[in-house]
Coordinates of C-alpha atoms and ligand atoms in Angstrom, one line a residue:
X272 CA -153.0 -3.3 8.6
X273 CA -150.3 -1.8 10.9
X274 CA -151.3 1.2 12.9
X275 CA -149.8 4.6 12.4
X276 CA -147.8 6.1 15.2
X277 CA -150.7 8.4 16.0
X278 CA -153.2 5.5 16.1
X279 CA -150.9 3.6 18.3
X280 CA -150.5 6.5 20.6
X281 CA -154.3 6.9 20.8
X282 CA -154.4 3.5 22.3
X283 CA -151.7 4.2 24.8
X284 CA -152.5 5.6 28.2
X285 CA -151.0 8.6 29.8
X286 CA -149.8 7.9 33.3
X287 CA -151.1 10.5 35.7
X288 CA -148.1 10.0 38.0
X289 CA -146.0 12.0 35.5
X290 CA -148.2 15.1 36.1
X291 CA -146.0 17.9 37.4
X292 CA -147.2 21.1 39.0
X293 CA -146.7 24.0 36.6
X294 CA -145.7 26.4 39.4
X295 CA -142.7 24.2 40.4
X296 CA -141.3 24.8 36.9
X297 CA -139.1 27.8 36.2
X298 CA -138.7 28.3 32.5
X299 CA -135.3 29.5 31.2
X300 CA -133.6 30.2 28.0
X301 CA -134.4 28.6 24.7
X302 CA -132.5 25.6 23.6
X303 CA -134.1 25.1 20.3
X304 CA -137.1 26.3 18.3
X305 CA -138.9 25.8 15.1
X306 CA -142.0 26.9 13.4
X307 CA -144.4 25.4 15.9
X308 CA -142.4 24.2 18.9
X309 CA -139.8 25.3 21.4
X310 CA -137.5 23.5 23.7
X311 CA -136.6 25.5 26.8
X312 CA -134.1 25.0 29.6
X313 CA -135.8 25.0 32.9
X314 CA -135.5 24.3 36.6
X315 CA -137.9 21.8 38.1
X316 CA -138.3 21.7 41.9
X317 CA -138.6 18.2 43.3
X318 CA -139.0 16.4 40.0
X319 CA -136.3 13.9 41.1
X320 CA -136.6 12.4 44.6
X321 CA -132.9 12.8 45.3
X322 CA -132.6 16.5 44.3
X323 CA -134.2 19.7 45.5
X324 CA -134.0 21.2 42.0
X325 CA -133.2 19.6 38.6
X326 CA -132.1 21.2 35.4
X327 CA -134.5 19.9 32.7
X328 CA -135.5 20.5 29.1
X329 CA -139.2 21.4 28.4
X330 CA -140.8 20.9 25.1
X331 CA -143.9 22.8 24.3
X332 CA -145.9 24.0 21.4
X333 CA -146.1 27.6 20.3
X334 CA -149.4 29.5 20.6
X335 CA -149.9 29.5 16.9
X336 CA -149.6 25.7 16.7
X337 CA -152.5 23.8 15.2
X338 CA -154.2 20.6 16.4
X339 CA -151.8 18.5 14.4
X340 CA -148.8 19.9 16.2
X341 CA -150.5 19.5 19.6
X342 CA -151.3 16.0 18.7
X343 CA -147.8 15.3 17.7
X344 CA -146.6 16.3 21.1
X345 CA -149.3 14.2 22.8
X346 CA -148.1 11.3 20.7
X347 CA -144.5 11.9 21.8
X348 CA -145.5 12.1 25.5
X349 CA -147.4 8.9 25.3
X350 CA -144.6 7.1 23.6
X351 CA -142.2 8.3 26.2
X352 CA -144.5 7.0 29.0
X353 CA -144.8 3.7 27.2
X354 CA -141.0 3.5 26.6
X355 CA -139.9 3.8 30.2
X356 CA -136.4 4.7 31.2
X357 CA -133.3 3.8 29.4
X358 CA -129.8 5.2 29.6
X359 CA -129.5 6.0 25.9
X360 CA -132.9 7.6 25.5
X361 CA -133.8 11.1 26.6
X362 CA -136.1 10.1 29.5
X363 CA -139.4 11.6 30.5
X364 CA -139.3 13.3 33.9
X365 CA -142.8 14.8 33.9
X366 CA -145.5 16.6 32.0
X367 CA -147.9 19.5 32.5
X368 CA -151.2 18.4 30.8
X369 CA -153.9 19.9 33.0
X370 CA -154.4 22.9 30.8
X371 CA -154.3 21.0 27.6
X372 CA -157.7 22.3 26.5
X373 CA -156.1 25.8 26.5
X374 CA -153.3 24.4 24.4
X375 CA -150.8 24.3 27.2
X376 CA -148.8 21.2 27.1
X377 CA -145.3 20.7 28.5
X378 CA -143.2 17.7 28.2
X379 CA -140.3 17.6 30.7
X380 CA -137.3 15.6 29.8
X381 CA -133.7 15.1 30.9
X382 CA -131.4 18.0 30.0
X383 CA -128.3 17.2 28.0
X384 CA -125.8 19.9 28.4
X385 CA -123.7 19.5 25.2
X386 CA -126.7 19.6 22.9
X387 CA -127.0 17.6 19.8
X388 CA -124.2 15.6 18.3
X389 CA -124.4 17.2 14.9
X390 CA -123.5 20.6 16.3
X391 CA -121.1 19.1 18.9
X392 CA -119.1 17.4 16.2
X393 CA -119.0 20.4 14.0
X394 CA -118.0 22.7 16.8
X395 CA -115.1 20.4 17.9
X396 CA -113.9 19.0 14.6
X397 CA -110.7 20.9 14.9
X398 CA -109.9 19.0 18.0
X399 CA -110.5 15.5 16.5
X400 CA -108.0 12.8 17.2
X401 CA -107.9 10.2 14.5
X402 CA -106.9 6.9 16.1
X403 CA -107.0 4.8 12.9
X404 CA -103.6 3.4 12.2
X405 CA -103.1 3.9 8.5
X406 CA -101.0 0.7 8.2
X407 CA -103.3 -1.7 10.0
X408 CA -106.6 0.2 9.4
X409 CA -107.4 -0.7 13.0
X410 CA -108.4 1.7 15.8
X411 CA -105.5 2.3 18.1
X412 CA -106.9 3.9 21.3
X413 CA -103.4 4.5 22.5
X414 CA -103.0 7.2 19.9
X415 CA -103.8 10.3 21.9
X416 CA -102.1 13.2 20.2
X417 CA -102.8 16.8 19.7
X418 CA -102.1 18.9 16.7
X419 CA -99.7 21.5 18.0
X420 CA -99.8 25.1 17.1
X421 CA -98.8 28.3 18.8
X422 CA -102.3 29.2 19.8
X423 CA -103.3 25.7 20.6
X424 CA -105.1 25.4 23.8
X425 CA -107.1 22.7 25.3
X426 CA -109.9 24.1 27.3
X427 CA -113.1 23.2 29.0
X428 CA -113.1 20.2 31.2
X429 CA -115.6 19.3 33.7
X430 CA -114.4 17.3 36.6
X431 CA -116.2 14.1 35.9
X432 CA -115.7 14.1 32.2
X433 CA -113.7 11.1 31.1
X434 CA -112.0 13.2 28.5
X435 CA -110.8 15.8 30.9
X436 CA -107.5 14.0 31.5
X437 CA -106.0 15.4 28.4
X438 CA -103.8 18.4 29.2
X439 CA -101.5 20.1 26.8
X440 CA -97.9 19.2 27.3
X441 CA -94.8 19.9 25.4
X442 CA -94.9 18.8 21.8
X443 CA -92.4 16.4 20.5
X444 CA -90.4 17.0 17.3
X445 CA -93.3 16.0 15.1
X446 CA -95.5 18.6 16.5
X447 CA -97.7 16.0 18.1
X448 CA -98.2 15.1 21.7
X449 CA -98.1 11.5 22.6
X450 CA -100.1 9.9 25.3
X451 CA -96.9 9.7 27.4
X452 CA -96.5 13.4 27.1
X453 CA -100.0 14.2 27.9
X454 CA -100.3 12.1 31.0
X455 CA -96.8 12.7 32.2
X456 CA -96.1 9.1 33.1
X457 CA -99.4 8.4 34.7
X458 CA -100.2 5.9 32.1
X459 CA -98.1 3.3 30.3
X460 CA -96.3 4.9 27.4
X461 CA -97.7 2.8 24.7
X462 CA -98.4 5.3 22.0
X463 CA -97.0 4.2 18.7
X464 CA -94.3 6.3 17.0
X465 CA -96.3 6.8 13.9
X466 CA -98.7 9.7 14.0
X467 CA -101.6 10.5 11.7
X468 CA -102.2 14.0 10.6
X469 CA -105.7 14.9 11.4
X470 CA -106.8 17.1 8.5
X471 CA -110.3 18.4 8.4
X472 CA -111.6 18.5 4.8
X473 CA -113.1 21.6 3.4
X474 CA -116.8 21.7 3.9
X475 CA -118.4 21.6 0.5
X476 CA -121.8 21.3 2.1
X477 CA -122.1 23.7 5.0
X478 CA -124.3 22.4 7.7
X479 CA -126.6 25.3 7.6
X480 CA -127.2 25.1 3.9
X481 CA -130.7 24.7 2.7
X482 CA -130.5 20.9 2.5
X483 CA -130.0 20.4 6.1
X484 CA -133.2 19.5 7.8
X485 CA -134.7 21.8 10.3
X486 CA -138.1 20.6 11.3
X487 CA -140.2 22.5 13.7
X488 CA -138.6 21.5 16.9
X489 CA -135.0 21.4 15.9
X490 CA -133.9 24.5 14.1
X491 CA -131.6 27.0 15.8
X492 CA -130.4 24.6 18.5
X493 CA -128.4 26.6 20.9
X494 CA -126.4 24.2 23.0
X495 CA -125.8 25.3 26.5
X496 CA -122.2 24.2 26.7
X497 CA -120.0 25.3 23.9
X498 CA -116.8 24.6 25.6
X499 CA -114.1 23.0 23.5
X500 CA -113.7 19.3 23.7
X501 CA -111.4 16.8 22.1
X502 CA -113.1 13.9 20.3
X503 CA -111.4 10.7 19.4
X504 CA -112.3 7.8 17.1
X505 CA -113.0 5.8 20.2
X506 CA -115.6 8.4 21.3
X507 CA -117.3 8.1 17.9
X508 CA -117.4 4.3 18.2
X509 CA -118.8 4.7 21.7
X510 CA -121.5 7.0 20.5
X511 CA -122.3 4.5 17.8
X512 CA -122.5 1.7 20.4
X513 CA -124.8 3.7 22.6
X514 CA -127.1 4.7 19.8
X515 CA -127.4 1.1 18.7
X516 CA -128.1 0.1 22.3
X517 CA -130.8 2.9 22.7
X518 CA -132.3 1.9 19.4
X519 CA -132.3 -1.8 20.4
X520 CA -134.3 -0.7 23.4
X521 CA -136.7 1.3 21.3
X522 CA -137.2 -1.6 18.9
X523 CA -137.7 -4.1 21.8
X524 CA -140.5 -1.8 22.9
X525 CA -141.9 -1.8 19.4
X526 CA -141.3 1.9 18.9
X527 CA -140.0 3.3 15.6
X528 CA -138.0 6.4 15.5
X529 CA -138.5 7.4 12.0
X530 CA -136.1 10.3 12.1
X531 CA -132.8 9.0 13.5
X532 CA -130.1 11.5 12.7
X533 CA -127.1 13.1 14.5
X534 CA -129.3 16.2 15.1
X535 CA -131.6 13.9 17.2
X536 CA -128.9 12.5 19.4
X537 CA -127.9 14.5 22.5
X538 CA -124.7 14.4 24.4
X539 CA -124.7 14.5 28.2
X540 CA -122.0 14.4 30.9
X541 CA -119.7 11.4 30.9
X542 CA -119.8 10.9 27.2
X543 CA -123.3 9.5 27.4
X544 CA -125.5 10.0 24.4
X545 CA -129.3 9.9 24.3
X546 CA -131.7 9.5 21.5
X547 CA -134.4 12.1 21.4
X548 CA -137.4 13.3 19.3
X549 CA -139.1 10.0 18.5
X550 CA -142.6 9.8 17.4
X551 CA -142.9 13.5 17.0
X552 CA -141.2 13.9 13.7
X553 CA -143.2 11.2 12.0
X554 CA -146.5 12.9 12.7
X555 CA -145.1 16.2 11.7
X556 CA -144.5 15.0 8.1
X557 CA -148.1 14.3 7.7
X558 CA -149.1 17.8 8.5
X559 CA -150.0 19.7 5.3
X560 CA -149.4 22.8 7.2
X561 CA -145.9 21.8 8.0
X562 CA -145.2 21.0 4.4
X563 CA -146.3 24.3 3.2
X564 CA -143.6 25.9 5.3
X565 CA -141.1 24.6 2.8
X566 CA -138.7 23.7 5.6
X567 CA -137.5 20.4 4.2
X568 CA -140.1 18.3 6.1
X569 CA -138.8 14.9 5.1
X570 CA -135.3 13.9 6.0
X571 CA -134.7 12.6 2.5
X572 CA -131.0 11.9 2.9
X573 CA -131.7 9.7 6.0
X574 CA -134.5 7.7 4.4
X575 CA -134.3 4.1 3.4
X576 CA -135.3 3.2 -0.1
X577 CA -138.6 1.8 0.8
X578 CA -139.5 4.8 3.0
X579 CA -138.9 7.1 0.1
X580 CA -140.8 5.0 -2.4
X581 CA -143.6 3.4 -0.4
X582 CA -143.6 5.4 2.9
X583 CA -142.8 2.3 4.8
X584 CA -141.2 2.8 8.2
X585 CA -139.9 -0.1 10.2
X586 CA -137.0 -1.0 12.5
X587 CA -135.2 -1.9 9.2
X588 CA -135.6 1.6 8.0
X589 CA -134.4 2.9 11.3
X590 CA -131.3 0.8 10.7
X591 CA -130.8 2.4 7.3
X592 CA -130.9 5.8 9.0
X593 CA -128.5 4.5 11.6
X594 CA -126.0 3.8 8.8
X595 CA -126.4 7.5 7.7
X596 CA -125.8 8.5 11.3
X597 CA -122.6 6.5 11.3
X598 CA -121.5 8.3 8.1
X599 CA -122.3 11.6 9.9
X600 CA -120.2 10.6 12.9
X601 CA -117.2 9.5 10.9
X602 CA -117.3 12.5 8.7
X603 CA -117.6 14.8 11.8
X604 CA -121.0 15.9 10.9
X605 CA -120.8 16.6 7.2
X606 CA -124.2 16.7 5.4
X607 CA -124.8 13.3 3.8
X608 CA -124.5 12.9 0.1
X609 CA -122.3 16.1 -0.1
X610 CA -123.1 18.4 -3.0
X611 CA -126.3 16.4 -3.9
X612 CA -129.8 17.7 -3.7
X613 CA -132.3 15.8 -1.6
X614 CA -134.7 14.9 -4.4
X615 CA -136.1 12.2 -6.6
X616 CA -132.9 11.9 -8.7
X617 CA -130.9 11.1 -5.5
X618 CA -133.4 8.4 -4.7
X619 CA -133.1 7.0 -8.2
X620 CA -129.3 6.9 -7.9
X621 CA -129.6 5.0 -4.6
X622 CA -132.1 2.7 -6.1
X623 CA -129.7 2.0 -8.9
X624 CA -127.1 0.9 -6.3
X625 CA -125.2 4.1 -5.6
X626 CA -124.0 4.5 -2.0
X627 CA -121.9 7.2 -0.3
X628 CA -118.1 6.7 -0.2
X629 CA -116.3 5.9 3.0
X630 CA -116.2 9.0 5.2
X631 CA -112.8 10.5 5.9
X632 CA -112.5 9.2 9.5
X633 CA -113.8 5.6 9.1
X634 CA -111.8 2.4 8.5
X635 CA -113.0 -0.4 6.2
X636 CA -114.6 -2.2 9.1
X637 CA -116.8 0.7 10.0
X638 CA -117.6 1.4 6.3
X639 CA -118.7 -2.2 5.8
X640 CA -121.2 -1.8 8.6
X641 CA -122.6 1.3 6.9
X642 CA -122.9 -0.6 3.7
X643 CA -124.7 -3.4 5.5
X644 CA -127.2 -0.9 6.9
X645 CA -127.8 0.4 3.4
X646 CA -128.7 -3.0 2.0
X647 CA -131.5 -2.7 -0.6
X648 CA -133.2 -5.7 1.0
X649 CA -134.4 -4.5 4.4
X650 CA -134.0 -8.0 6.0
X651 CA -130.3 -8.1 5.0
X652 CA -129.6 -5.1 7.3
X653 CA -128.2 -5.9 10.7
X654 CA -130.5 -5.5 13.6
X655 CA -129.6 -3.1 16.4
X656 CA -128.6 -5.9 18.8
X657 CA -126.1 -7.1 16.2
X658 CA -124.8 -3.6 15.6
X659 CA -124.4 -3.2 19.3
X660 CA -122.2 -6.2 19.4
X661 CA -120.1 -5.0 16.5
X662 CA -119.3 -1.8 18.3
X663 CA -118.8 -3.5 21.6
X664 CA -116.2 -5.7 20.0
X665 CA -114.4 -2.6 18.6
X666 CA -114.4 -1.1 22.0
X667 CA -112.9 -4.3 23.4
X668 CA -116.1 -5.4 25.0
X669 CA -115.2 -3.4 28.1
X670 CA -118.3 -1.2 27.8
Ligands
ADE993 N1 -132.3 20.5 23.0 C1 -133.4 19.8 22.8 N2 -133.6 19.0 23.7 C2 -132.6 19.1 24.6 C3 -132.3 18.5 25.9 N3 -133.1 17.5 26.3 N4 -131.2 18.8 26.5 C4 -130.4 19.8 26.0 N5 -130.6 20.4 24.8 C5 -131.8 20.1 24.2

């Protein structure tokens, strides 16, 4: 029989070379917290060879945490050690384990300044630029236009952010800016005449409603950078590509995520996204203690049919969740299955063949990928390396 994540982790070694001196770590403000764990921003002296001091994120358990929660963090640490570095995974930088008997355990990972994608998309949905040409249903990256209003202002650009090239210019008669307006001749004027109104649908399912999942580590995420950013369809496809690439790496290392969702994907500088929180969540569900908290312990709306019915988790079930993540991206972080409760009857509907409709900002090509990910037969779902290729092609293979 297959080993559970915890059993696998028991067999994995911890690499002492990751041990980091506690006194070289200056803990800062809270980035996220839940019932049993916290994630803090921190400064770590000398944790990277090329820097005197590095901004990091530190995951630790609260004092009240029980053995199960400690164990979950040990599991995650060992999985991170086993995984090794990858661009699209939140990488391990170090750990403080020497006082583990006194329940002090700190896992030090890369810091991602824009926080998780769910909140990022929600925060910036007003600045979304829909690049899907309604006539051809194709993504047209030359459509770079801004909704114009009197108080419209484009703020917040860091120097090395690829999106920082967009500056507000004068609107044309349609009230939109074209690429040629925005870049003042620096780029070829190739924007099409037709423009697509970017309307943000009313949120029938507010993100903080009770059916959003807030497990122990992830509730109350406070992103460090809340500056306004524009997001384009191409950005969303790039995120999808990067998540598929990160997941392909995970699956090549035989690691299951088990809780892939937009809330578990972080955005860093240069539009780089990183998958986080693997391993941990899975162990959390098994904790009776955790269940009693009534904090929606299972991500029902992200679960594959066979995970729901038979508690089977595999790379195939991660692919199903990836399809839900795509839906989250192209709805700009709506809660999946809007207006529906995450319960048994939702499961029965899905088992009966029901699937979510195409989200507002996807084209048919993207929606077809989602539907493939939600195939009832696990083996009919595309693998992550195939998904990676789909999105690479959409991006013109220049990724
Ligand atoms: N919140 C949780 N983990 C984080 C990280 N690594 N960077 C930034 N915010 C986070």
